[in-house]
Each structure stands twice: as C-alpha cells, then as structure tokens.
Amino acid sequence: MGQGSVVSIQIAPEASAPMVPVQQIEAVVGKGLAGDRYFHRAGTYSERPPSAGRQVTLIEAEAIEAIAREAGIEIPAAASRRNITTRGVALNHLVGRRFRVGDVLLEGTRLCEPCTHLESLSKPGVLKALVHRGGLRCDIVAGGTIKIGDVVRAEER
C-alpha cells in the first residue's frame, strides 16, 4: 500500500455548516473527532441508527484534483465535507483494514460515496464526479491526536 500523508484536516460544528480547517484534532474512540458535527451527534445523518464509519471520513487530494481535471469541477478540500485529506495513499484499498494516521489507529469500514446533500453544499456535478472516489468512512480503534503532515500507513495483516 505504501505510505501517504495528511495534507489537511477540517471539521464542521453542526450539520451543513462550513467546514473549518484545523492544524490538529483529537480522535476519540467511539465518538469521532472532537468538535466535529458527528462527535456531537449534530450531523445531517446523526438521527439515523448508528452505523459503522461515521466517526472519521477521509478523501484523497488526488481525487479532488482529478475531478478538476476531468470534469472541470474545482473545489477546495473542505468542500468535499470529509474530515481528513490525504496524499499518496489509495483509500479504497483500506476498506476492511486497519491503518494508522500518525499514532491514531483507524479501521476503514466502507467507501464514502457522494450524496445529494454533498452536492447541494458544494457544486453541481460533484456527486457524479466523485462516485467510487469520494473517500473512506472509518471508525477509531485507538485514539490520539491527528496532525497535518502525519504519515498514513496500513497495519500489517
């Protein structure tokens, strides 16, 4: 899988609120990222029954760059509505696997496919452009602090 890195971190305090960039964030087992809408159960989908993968979301910087190149849709990382933007790691390959972001241990639970809510908060065409490259949903297995520049690496099987 190789190693990647964290290039940005963003959270939103409540549903539909703009994502706010941060330099580092505390990842809490069973809750999510401190200060994020889903940590406080204030996200758009918080009222649905709990399911795996609502604690942290990641997206590849390369996917954001690809939709600009291929579809002419330029969005900043925060407009993806994902918490962590990475570079140099194939996130789709981490479904069902444990991996580290710095010292934090995450488990990739499922792809984070785009939805109409994302498109309504960003730009028309984002939904179609991000299909199968909209990122990864994760649960926190071992918490700690995640910082910009942290290495992303898979655990040995």
C-alpha positions as YAML, in Angstrom:
chain: A
units: angstrom
residues:
- id: 1
  name: MET
  ca: [0.00, 0.00, 0.00]
- id: 2
  name: GLY
  ca: [2.84, 2.38, 0.68]
- id: 3
  name: GLN
  ca: [2.66, 5.45, 2.83]
- id: 4
  name: GLY
  ca: [0.71, 8.63, 2.42]
- id: 5
  name: SER
  ca: [0.31, 11.76, 4.48]
- id: 6
  name: VAL
  ca: [-2.32, 14.09, 5.91]
- id: 7
  name: VAL
  ca: [-2.48, 17.32, 3.90]
- id: 8
  name: SER
  ca: [-5.49, 18.94, 5.58]
- id: 9
  name: ILE
  ca: [-7.96, 18.44, 8.41]
- id: 10
  name: GLN
  ca: [-11.41, 20.02, 8.55]
- id: 11
  name: ILE
  ca: [-14.45, 19.78, 10.79]
- id: 12
  name: ALA
  ca: [-17.90, 21.37, 10.91]
- id: 13
  name: PRO
  ca: [-19.55, 22.27, 14.22]
- id: 14
  name: GLU
  ca: [-23.05, 21.36, 13.02]
- id: 15
  name: ALA
  ca: [-24.98, 19.98, 10.05]
- id: 16
  name: SER
  ca: [-24.49, 21.93, 6.81]
- id: 17
  name: ALA
  ca: [-22.11, 24.41, 8.49]
- id: 18
  name: PRO
  ca: [-18.97, 25.30, 6.55]
- id: 19
  name: MET
  ca: [-16.00, 23.04, 7.23]
- id: 20
  name: VAL
  ca: [-13.32, 24.75, 9.31]
- id: 21
  name: PRO
  ca: [-9.65, 23.88, 8.76]
- id: 22
  name: VAL
  ca: [-7.61, 22.89, 11.83]
- id: 23
  name: GLN
  ca: [-3.93, 22.04, 12.26]
- id: 24
  name: GLN
  ca: [-4.62, 19.07, 14.54]
- id: 25
  name: ILE
  ca: [-7.57, 17.25, 16.06]
- id: 26
  name: GLU
  ca: [-8.25, 14.79, 18.86]
- id: 27
  name: ALA
  ca: [-9.65, 11.42, 17.69]
- id: 28
  name: VAL
  ca: [-11.81, 9.81, 20.39]
- id: 29
  name: VAL
  ca: [-12.70, 6.09, 20.30]
- id: 30
  name: GLY
  ca: [-16.43, 5.54, 19.81]
- id: 31
  name: LYS
  ca: [-17.18, 9.25, 19.24]
- id: 32
  name: GLY
  ca: [-15.16, 10.72, 16.38]
- id: 33
  name: LEU
  ca: [-13.18, 13.93, 16.02]
- id: 34
  name: ALA
  ca: [-13.54, 16.40, 18.90]
- id: 35
  name: GLY
  ca: [-15.52, 19.43, 17.75]
- id: 36
  name: ASP
  ca: [-16.95, 17.83, 14.61]
- id: 37
  name: ARG
  ca: [-20.71, 17.65, 13.99]
- id: 38
  name: TYR
  ca: [-20.83, 13.86, 14.27]
- id: 39
  name: PHE
  ca: [-18.86, 13.89, 17.53]
- id: 40
  name: HIS
  ca: [-21.71, 15.96, 18.97]
- id: 41
  name: ARG
  ca: [-24.42, 13.99, 17.10]
- id: 42
  name: ALA
  ca: [-25.33, 17.20, 15.26]
- id: 43
  name: GLY
  ca: [-24.60, 15.99, 11.70]
- id: 44
  name: THR
  ca: [-27.12, 15.66, 8.89]
- id: 45
  name: TYR
  ca: [-27.28, 11.88, 9.33]
- id: 46
  name: SER
  ca: [-26.87, 11.74, 13.13]
- id: 47
  name: GLU
  ca: [-30.52, 10.84, 13.72]
- id: 48
  name: ARG
  ca: [-30.24, 7.65, 11.70]
- id: 49
  name: PRO
  ca: [-29.45, 4.46, 13.61]
- id: 50
  name: PRO
  ca: [-25.74, 4.27, 14.45]
- id: 51
  name: SER
  ca: [-23.66, 2.55, 11.80]
- id: 52
  name: ALA
  ca: [-20.01, 1.91, 11.18]
- id: 53
  name: GLY
  ca: [-17.93, 4.63, 9.63]
- id: 54
  name: ARG
  ca: [-19.46, 7.80, 10.99]
- id: 55
  name: GLN
  ca: [-16.52, 8.72, 13.21]
- id: 56
  name: VAL
  ca: [-13.99, 9.94, 10.61]
- id: 57
  name: THR
  ca: [-14.04, 10.45, 6.84]
- id: 58
  name: LEU
  ca: [-11.03, 10.75, 4.55]
- id: 59
  name: ILE
  ca: [-10.58, 11.73, 0.91]
- id: 60
  name: GLU
  ca: [-7.59, 11.68, -1.42]
- id: 61
  name: ALA
  ca: [-6.21, 15.02, -2.62]
- id: 62
  name: GLU
  ca: [-5.67, 13.19, -5.91]
- id: 63
  name: ALA
  ca: [-9.44, 12.62, -6.24]
- id: 64
  name: ILE
  ca: [-10.15, 16.32, -5.75]
- id: 65
  name: GLU
  ca: [-7.51, 17.16, -8.36]
- id: 66
  name: ALA
  ca: [-8.93, 14.53, -10.74]
- id: 67
  name: ILE
  ca: [-12.45, 15.98, -10.73]
- id: 68
  name: ALA
  ca: [-10.95, 19.39, -11.56]
- id: 69
  name: ARG
  ca: [-9.02, 17.88, -14.48]
- id: 70
  name: GLU
  ca: [-11.71, 15.54, -15.78]
- id: 71
  name: ALA
  ca: [-14.97, 17.37, -15.02]
- id: 72
  name: GLY
  ca: [-13.80, 20.96, -14.61]
- id: 73
  name: ILE
  ca: [-15.12, 20.98, -11.03]
- id: 74
  name: GLU
  ca: [-12.70, 22.78, -8.75]
- id: 75
  name: ILE
  ca: [-13.40, 22.55, -5.04]
- id: 76
  name: PRO
  ca: [-11.23, 23.11, -2.00]
- id: 77
  name: ALA
  ca: [-10.67, 20.09, 0.26]
- id: 78
  name: ALA
  ca: [-13.18, 21.47, 2.79]
- id: 79
  name: ALA
  ca: [-15.95, 21.42, 0.15]
- id: 80
  name: SER
  ca: [-15.62, 17.62, -0.01]
- id: 81
  name: ARG
  ca: [-17.17, 17.57, 3.51]
- id: 82
  name: ARG
  ca: [-14.57, 14.94, 4.51]
- id: 83
  name: ASN
  ca: [-12.54, 15.36, 7.70]
- id: 84
  name: ILE
  ca: [-9.08, 14.43, 6.50]
- id: 85
  name: THR
  ca: [-7.48, 14.94, 3.11]
- id: 86
  name: THR
  ca: [-4.58, 12.61, 2.30]
- id: 87
  name: ARG
  ca: [-1.98, 12.37, -0.42]
- id: 88
  name: GLY
  ca: [-0.16, 9.28, -1.65]
- id: 89
  name: VAL
  ca: [-2.45, 6.57, -0.29]
- id: 90
  name: ALA
  ca: [-5.18, 4.60, -2.12]
- id: 91
  name: LEU
  ca: [-8.03, 4.91, 0.39]
- id: 92
  name: ASN
  ca: [-10.33, 2.47, -1.44]
- id: 93
  name: HIS
  ca: [-7.81, -0.28, -0.63]
- id: 94
  name: LEU
  ca: [-8.28, 0.34, 3.09]
- id: 95
  name: VAL
  ca: [-11.89, -0.87, 3.30]
- id: 96
  name: GLY
  ca: [-11.91, -3.64, 5.90]
- id: 97
  name: ARG
  ca: [-8.36, -2.84, 7.02]
- id: 98
  name: ARG
  ca: [-6.78, -1.16, 10.00]
- id: 99
  name: PHE
  ca: [-4.34, 1.66, 9.37]
- id: 100
  name: ARG
  ca: [-2.57, 4.42, 11.24]
- id: 101
  name: VAL
  ca: [-2.81, 8.14, 10.80]
- id: 102
  name: GLY
  ca: [0.11, 9.24, 12.91]
- id: 103
  name: ASP
  ca: [-0.38, 7.35, 16.16]
- id: 104
  name: VAL
  ca: [-4.17, 7.01, 15.76]
- id: 105
  name: LEU
  ca: [-5.46, 3.60, 14.68]
- id: 106
  name: LEU
  ca: [-8.45, 3.66, 12.30]
- id: 107
  name: GLU
  ca: [-10.44, 0.93, 10.61]
- id: 108
  name: GLY
  ca: [-11.78, 1.54, 7.11]
- id: 109
  name: THR
  ca: [-15.42, 0.42, 7.16]
- id: 110
  name: ARG
  ca: [-16.80, 1.40, 3.76]
- id: 111
  name: LEU
  ca: [-16.42, 3.82, 0.90]
- id: 112
  name: CYS
  ca: [-17.75, 7.31, 1.50]
- id: 113
  name: GLU
  ca: [-19.77, 7.69, -1.68]
- id: 114
  name: PRO
  ca: [-21.00, 11.19, -2.50]
- id: 115
  name: CYS
  ca: [-24.64, 12.13, -1.85]
- id: 116
  name: THR
  ca: [-27.09, 14.78, -2.96]
- id: 117
  name: HIS
  ca: [-26.53, 16.65, 0.31]
- id: 118
  name: LEU
  ca: [-22.82, 17.00, -0.53]
- id: 119
  name: GLU
  ca: [-23.67, 18.29, -3.99]
- id: 120
  name: SER
  ca: [-26.18, 20.80, -2.56]
- id: 121
  name: LEU
  ca: [-23.42, 22.22, -0.34]
- id: 122
  name: SER
  ca: [-20.67, 22.26, -2.97]
- id: 123
  name: LYS
  ca: [-21.05, 22.40, -6.77]
- id: 124
  name: PRO
  ca: [-23.32, 20.79, -9.35]
- id: 125
  name: GLY
  ca: [-21.75, 17.65, -10.79]
- id: 126
  name: VAL
  ca: [-19.76, 16.73, -7.67]
- id: 127
  name: LEU
  ca: [-21.97, 13.71, -6.97]
- id: 128
  name: LYS
  ca: [-21.30, 12.10, -10.34]
- id: 129
  name: ALA
  ca: [-17.62, 13.13, -10.42]
- id: 130
  name: LEU
  ca: [-16.81, 11.61, -7.02]
- id: 131
  name: VAL
  ca: [-18.54, 8.24, -7.46]
- id: 132
  name: HIS
  ca: [-16.16, 5.50, -6.21]
- id: 133
  name: ARG
  ca: [-13.56, 8.09, -5.22]
- id: 134
  name: GLY
  ca: [-15.48, 10.06, -2.62]
- id: 135
  name: GLY
  ca: [-13.31, 8.78, 0.19]
- id: 136
  name: LEU
  ca: [-13.38, 6.36, 3.08]
- id: 137
  name: ARG
  ca: [-15.52, 6.06, 6.22]
- id: 138
  name: CYS
  ca: [-13.68, 4.95, 9.34]
- id: 139
  name: ASP
  ca: [-14.06, 4.06, 12.97]
- id: 140
  name: ILE
  ca: [-11.46, 4.99, 15.57]
- id: 141
  name: VAL
  ca: [-9.86, 1.90, 17.15]
- id: 142
  name: ALA
  ca: [-7.19, 3.70, 19.22]
- id: 143
  name: GLY
  ca: [-7.45, 7.46, 19.74]
- id: 144
  name: GLY
  ca: [-4.97, 10.27, 19.94]
- id: 145
  name: THR
  ca: [-4.06, 13.44, 18.09]
- id: 146
  name: ILE
  ca: [-4.00, 13.67, 14.28]
- id: 147
  name: LYS
  ca: [-1.86, 16.44, 12.77]
- id: 148
  name: ILE
  ca: [-1.22, 17.81, 9.31]
- id: 149
  name: GLY
  ca: [1.84, 16.01, 7.97]
- id: 150
  name: ASP
  ca: [1.14, 12.76, 9.84]
- id: 151
  name: VAL
  ca: [2.03, 9.59, 7.96]
- id: 152
  name: VAL
  ca: [-0.83, 7.31, 6.81]
- id: 153
  name: ARG
  ca: [0.20, 3.65, 6.71]
- id: 154
  name: ALA
  ca: [-1.61, 0.30, 6.75]
- id: 155
  name: GLU
  ca: [-1.14, -2.13, 9.61]
- id: 156
  name: GLU
  ca: [0.34, -5.48, 8.68]
- id: 157
  name: ARG
  ca: [-2.34, -8.13, 8.09]
...
